[in-house]
PDB file of C-alpha atoms in Angstrom:
ATOM      1  CA  UNK A  52       0.000   0.000   0.000  1.00 27.00           C
ATOM      2  CA  UNK A  53      -0.210   6.587   0.520  1.00 32.00           C
ATOM      3  CA  UNK A  54       3.162   6.231   2.230  1.00 34.00           C
ATOM      4  CA  UNK A  55       3.051   3.404   4.700  1.00 43.00           C
ATOM      5  CA  UNK A  56      -0.017   1.807   3.162  1.00 49.00           C
ATOM      6  CA  UNK A  57       2.221  -0.865   1.638  1.00 52.00           C
ATOM      7  CA  UNK A  58       3.102  -2.270   5.017  1.00 55.00           C
ATOM      8  CA  UNK A  59      -0.443  -1.899   6.311  1.00 54.00           C
ATOM      9  CA  UNK A  60      -1.911  -3.582   3.237  1.00 57.00           C
ATOM     10  CA  UNK A  61       1.074  -5.689   2.233  1.00 58.00           C
ATOM     11  CA  UNK A  62      -0.106  -8.915   3.771  1.00 62.00           C
ATOM     12  CA  UNK A  63      -3.591  -8.401   2.288  1.00 71.00           C
ATOM     13  CA  UNK A  64      -2.079  -7.740  -1.137  1.00 78.00           C
ATOM     14  CA  UNK A  65      -0.276 -11.089  -1.000  1.00 81.00           C
ATOM     15  CA  UNK A  66      -3.555 -12.659  -2.112  1.00 83.00           C
ATOM     16  CA  UNK A  67      -3.953 -10.370  -5.125  1.00 84.00           C
ATOM     17  CA  UNK A  68      -4.163 -12.231  -8.467  1.00 88.00           C
ATOM     18  CA  UNK A  69      -0.807 -12.290 -10.226  1.00 90.00           C
ATOM     19  CA  UNK A  70       1.220 -11.932  -7.018  1.00 92.00           C
ATOM     20  CA  UNK A  71       4.041 -14.480  -6.846  1.00 93.00           C
ATOM     21  CA  UNK A  72       5.309 -15.608  -3.436  1.00 93.00           C
ATOM     22  CA  UNK A  73       8.458 -17.600  -2.801  1.00 94.00           C
ATOM     23  CA  UNK A  74       9.403 -18.944   0.625  1.00 94.00           C
ATOM     24  CA  UNK A  75      13.076 -18.082   1.107  1.00 95.00           C
ATOM     25  CA  UNK A  76      13.342 -19.757   4.495  1.00 93.00           C
ATOM     26  CA  UNK A  77      11.025 -21.165   7.135  1.00 92.00           C
ATOM     27  CA  UNK A  78       7.464 -21.555   6.008  1.00 85.00           C
ATOM     28  CA  UNK A  79       6.403 -24.070   8.649  1.00 86.00           C
ATOM     29  CA  UNK A  80       3.911 -23.235  11.391  1.00 85.00           C
ATOM     30  CA  UNK A  81       5.785 -21.934  14.423  1.00 87.00           C
ATOM     31  CA  UNK A  82       8.919 -20.983  12.447  1.00 89.00           C
ATOM     32  CA  UNK A  83      10.169 -17.540  11.459  1.00 93.00           C
ATOM     33  CA  UNK A  84       9.546 -17.112   7.730  1.00 93.00           C
ATOM     34  CA  UNK A  85      11.026 -14.940   5.003  1.00 95.00           C
ATOM     35  CA  UNK A  86       8.884 -14.386   1.916  1.00 93.00           C
ATOM     36  CA  UNK A  87      10.125 -12.936  -1.367  1.00 94.00           C
ATOM     37  CA  UNK A  88       7.176 -11.408  -3.205  1.00 94.00           C
ATOM     38  CA  UNK A  89       6.741 -10.114  -6.739  1.00 95.00           C
ATOM     39  CA  UNK A  90       3.652  -7.979  -7.230  1.00 93.00           C
ATOM     40  CA  UNK A  91       2.034  -7.523 -10.661  1.00 92.00           C
ATOM     41  CA  UNK A  92       2.926  -4.303 -12.505  1.00 90.00           C
ATOM     42  CA  UNK A  93      -0.626  -2.928 -12.319  1.00 88.00           C
ATOM     43  CA  UNK A  94      -0.680  -3.033  -8.508  1.00 86.00           C
ATOM     44  CA  UNK A  95       0.394   0.302  -6.948  1.00 85.00           C
ATOM     45  CA  UNK A  96       3.143  -0.649  -4.470  1.00 87.00           C
ATOM     46  CA  UNK A  97       6.515   0.722  -3.350  1.00 89.00           C
ATOM     47  CA  UNK A  98       8.222  -1.740  -5.686  1.00 92.00           C
ATOM     48  CA  UNK A  99       7.367  -4.952  -7.487  1.00 93.00           C
ATOM     49  CA  UNK A 100       9.967  -6.962  -5.543  1.00 94.00           C
ATOM     50  CA  UNK A 101       9.514  -6.984  -1.754  1.00 94.00           C
ATOM     51  CA  UNK A 102      10.429  -9.159   1.216  1.00 95.00           C
ATOM     52  CA  UNK A 103       8.348  -9.902   4.297  1.00 93.00           C
ATOM     53  CA  UNK A 104       9.997 -11.132   7.507  1.00 94.00           C
ATOM     54  CA  UNK A 105       7.481 -12.922   9.760  1.00 92.00           C
ATOM     55  CA  UNK A 106       8.198 -14.185  13.260  1.00 92.00           C
ATOM     56  CA  UNK A 107       7.132 -17.631  14.494  1.00 91.00           C
ATOM     57  CA  UNK A 108       3.645 -16.328  15.395  1.00 89.00           C
ATOM     58  CA  UNK A 109       3.068 -14.784  11.939  1.00 86.00           C
ATOM     59  CA  UNK A 110       3.659 -11.208  13.110  1.00 89.00           C
ATOM     60  CA  UNK A 111       5.259  -9.045  10.427  1.00 92.00           C
ATOM     61  CA  UNK A 112       8.598  -7.955  11.895  1.00 95.00           C
ATOM     62  CA  UNK A 113      10.154  -6.308   8.859  1.00 96.00           C
ATOM     63  CA  UNK A 114       9.066  -5.311   5.380  1.00 94.00           C
ATOM     64  CA  UNK A 115      11.851  -4.624   2.840  1.00 95.00           C
ATOM     65  CA  UNK A 116      11.230  -2.668  -0.332  1.00 94.00           C
ATOM     66  CA  UNK A 117      12.615   0.027  -2.612  1.00 94.00           C
ATOM     67  CA  UNK A 118      10.697   3.306  -2.597  1.00 92.00           C
ATOM     68  CA  UNK A 119      10.931   3.512  -6.383  1.00 91.00           C
ATOM     69  CA  UNK A 120       9.160   6.867  -6.483  1.00 90.00           C
ATOM     70  CA  UNK A 121      12.450   8.278  -5.085  1.00 91.00           C
ATOM     71  CA  UNK A 122      14.773   6.054  -7.116  1.00 92.00           C
ATOM     72  CA  UNK A 123      16.219   2.567  -7.353  1.00 91.00           C
ATOM     73  CA  UNK A 124      18.705   3.484  -4.619  1.00 92.00           C
ATOM     74  CA  UNK A 125      15.951   4.106  -2.001  1.00 93.00           C
ATOM     75  CA  UNK A 126      15.980   0.672  -0.323  1.00 95.00           C
ATOM     76  CA  UNK A 127      14.410   0.595   3.108  1.00 95.00           C
ATOM     77  CA  UNK A 128      13.695  -1.798   5.935  1.00 96.00           C
ATOM     78  CA  UNK A 129      10.376  -1.041   7.599  1.00 96.00           C
ATOM     79  CA  UNK A 130      10.546  -2.475  11.135  1.00 97.00           C
ATOM     80  CA  UNK A 131       7.136  -3.271  12.618  1.00 95.00           C
ATOM     81  CA  UNK A 132       7.482  -2.712  16.350  1.00 96.00           C
ATOM     82  CA  UNK A 133       3.891  -2.915  17.591  1.00 95.00           C
ATOM     83  CA  UNK A 134       0.466  -3.836  16.273  1.00 92.00           C
ATOM     84  CA  UNK A 135      -3.137  -3.327  17.332  1.00 92.00           C
ATOM     85  CA  UNK A 136      -6.124  -5.350  16.208  1.00 90.00           C
ATOM     86  CA  UNK A 137      -9.228  -3.293  15.465  1.00 90.00           C
ATOM     87  CA  UNK A 138     -12.424  -4.928  14.188  1.00 88.00           C
ATOM     88  CA  UNK A 139     -10.463  -8.075  13.337  1.00 85.00           C
ATOM     89  CA  UNK A 140      -7.848  -6.206  11.255  1.00 85.00           C
ATOM     90  CA  UNK A 141      -4.199  -5.966  12.301  1.00 86.00           C
ATOM     91  CA  UNK A 142      -2.622  -2.519  12.045  1.00 89.00           C
ATOM     92  CA  UNK A 143       1.116  -2.050  12.552  1.00 91.00           C
ATOM     93  CA  UNK A 144       0.989   1.062  14.717  1.00 94.00           C
ATOM     94  CA  UNK A 145       4.664   1.609  15.548  1.00 96.00           C
ATOM     95  CA  UNK A 146       7.068   1.421  12.640  1.00 96.00           C
ATOM     96  CA  UNK A 147      10.576   2.612  11.945  1.00 97.00           C
ATOM     97  CA  UNK A 148      12.081   2.736   8.474  1.00 96.00           C
ATOM     98  CA  UNK A 149      15.875   2.672   8.084  1.00 97.00           C
ATOM     99  CA  UNK A 150      18.082   2.355   4.988  1.00 96.00           C
ATOM    100  CA  UNK A 151      18.822  -1.137   3.706  1.00 95.00           C
ATOM    101  CA  UNK A 152      22.017  -2.010   1.847  1.00 93.00           C
ATOM    102  CA  UNK A 153      21.202  -3.855  -1.341  1.00 82.00           C
ATOM    103  CA  UNK A 154      17.628  -4.058  -0.146  1.00 71.00           C
ATOM    104  CA  UNK A 155      18.582  -6.854   2.252  1.00 84.00           C
ATOM    105  CA  UNK A 156      20.775  -5.641   5.123  1.00 93.00           C
ATOM    106  CA  UNK A 157      19.025  -3.183   7.445  1.00 95.00           C
ATOM    107  CA  UNK A 158      21.288  -0.457   8.794  1.00 96.00           C
ATOM    108  CA  UNK A 159      20.877   0.676  12.416  1.00 96.00           C
ATOM    109  CA  UNK A 160      20.084   4.223  11.267  1.00 95.00           C
ATOM    110  CA  UNK A 161      19.390   6.905  10.520  1.00 97.00           C
ATOM    111  CA  UNK A 162      15.635   6.716  10.973  1.00 97.00           C
ATOM    112  CA  UNK A 163      14.106   7.747   7.642  1.00 95.00           C
ATOM    113  CA  UNK A 164      10.506   7.505   8.774  1.00 94.00           C
ATOM    114  CA  UNK A 165       8.900   6.974  12.183  1.00 96.00           C
ATOM    115  CA  UNK A 166       5.226   6.020  12.239  1.00 94.00           C
ATOM    116  CA  UNK A 167       3.212   6.136  15.458  1.00 96.00           C
ATOM    117  CA  UNK A 168      -0.514   5.595  15.013  1.00 93.00           C
ATOM    118  CA  UNK A 169      -3.077   6.090  17.767  1.00 91.00           C
ATOM    119  CA  UNK A 170      -6.849   5.794  17.810  1.00 89.00           C
ATOM    120  CA  UNK A 171      -7.568   3.622  14.810  1.00 89.00           C
ATOM    121  CA  UNK A 172     -11.173   3.386  13.681  1.00 88.00           C
ATOM    122  CA  UNK A 173     -12.545   1.125  10.977  1.00 87.00           C
ATOM    123  CA  UNK A 174     -15.465   2.494   8.984  1.00 84.00           C
ATOM    124  CA  UNK A 175     -17.156  -0.066   6.790  1.00 80.00           C
ATOM    125  CA  UNK A 176     -18.926   1.013   3.634  1.00 74.00           C
ATOM    126  CA  UNK A 177     -21.990  -0.630   2.209  1.00 69.00           C
ATOM    127  CA  UNK A 178     -20.611   0.166  -1.259  1.00 62.00           C
ATOM    128  CA  UNK A 179     -17.042   0.815  -2.407  1.00 57.00           C
ATOM    129  CA  UNK A 180     -16.068   4.350  -3.399  1.00 53.00           C
ATOM    130  CA  UNK A 181     -16.969   5.308  -6.952  1.00 49.00           C
ATOM    131  CA  UNK A 182     -13.528   6.593  -7.890  1.00 50.00           C
ATOM    132  CA  UNK A 183     -11.098   5.426 -10.509  1.00 48.00           C
ATOM    133  CA  UNK A 184      -8.086   5.860  -8.189  1.00 47.00           C
ATOM    134  CA  UNK A 185      -6.068   3.092  -6.604  1.00 47.00           C
ATOM    135  CA  UNK A 186      -8.501   0.429  -5.424  1.00 46.00           C
ATOM    136  CA  UNK A 187     -11.544   2.463  -6.495  1.00 48.00           C
ATOM    137  CA  UNK A 188     -14.531   0.606  -7.912  1.00 48.00           C
ATOM    138  CA  UNK A 189     -13.235   0.656 -11.495  1.00 53.00           C
ATOM    139  CA  UNK A 190      -9.550   0.151 -10.686  1.00 50.00           C
ATOM    140  CA  UNK A 191      -8.314  -3.190 -12.120  1.00 55.00           C
ATOM    141  CA  UNK A 192      -6.350  -3.669  -8.874  1.00 51.00           C
ATOM    142  CA  UNK A 193      -9.551  -3.477  -6.776  1.00 49.00           C
ATOM    143  CA  UNK A 194     -10.861  -6.690  -5.199  1.00 50.00           C
ATOM    144  CA  UNK A 195     -13.115  -8.552  -7.645  1.00 53.00           C
ATOM    145  CA  UNK A 196     -16.197  -8.084  -5.443  1.00 49.00           C
ATOM    146  CA  UNK A 197     -15.825  -4.315  -5.764  1.00 47.00           C
ATOM    147  CA  UNK A 198     -15.756  -4.485  -9.563  1.00 45.00           C
ATOM    148  CA  UNK A 199     -18.920  -6.592  -9.865  1.00 42.00           C
ATOM    149  CA  UNK A 200     -21.793  -4.145 -10.353  1.00 38.00           C
TER     150      UNK A 200
END
């Protein structure tokens, strides 16, 4: 997923048609897991190639990507430090982004982005928005149920 939306929506987007997931290590219940993901070109994400580091309970600990809007050099490691569950949805509410060498090795600093979210509310819509923007009703990246009218 808006800056930061990638990490908030990243695990949801793993189920998007055309997304390819490769288990780099782990992958068994109760084991830390590293996923290498390639998103389809039409999906608006930080970068097509991303990595998701999950701990043994399935909690996203780190999300690696290149912020391609800045350039191919803008590799970051988004550390997920805390999460809250609201209405059955997990939100990573404390995050710290640091540079990553080669997109794989997280540096200790400097902090490029610090995200601290409080008071999360989920508002459900009876109908999806009628926009053509990312994930609007006519966006090809929108969930299929939204496009069926």
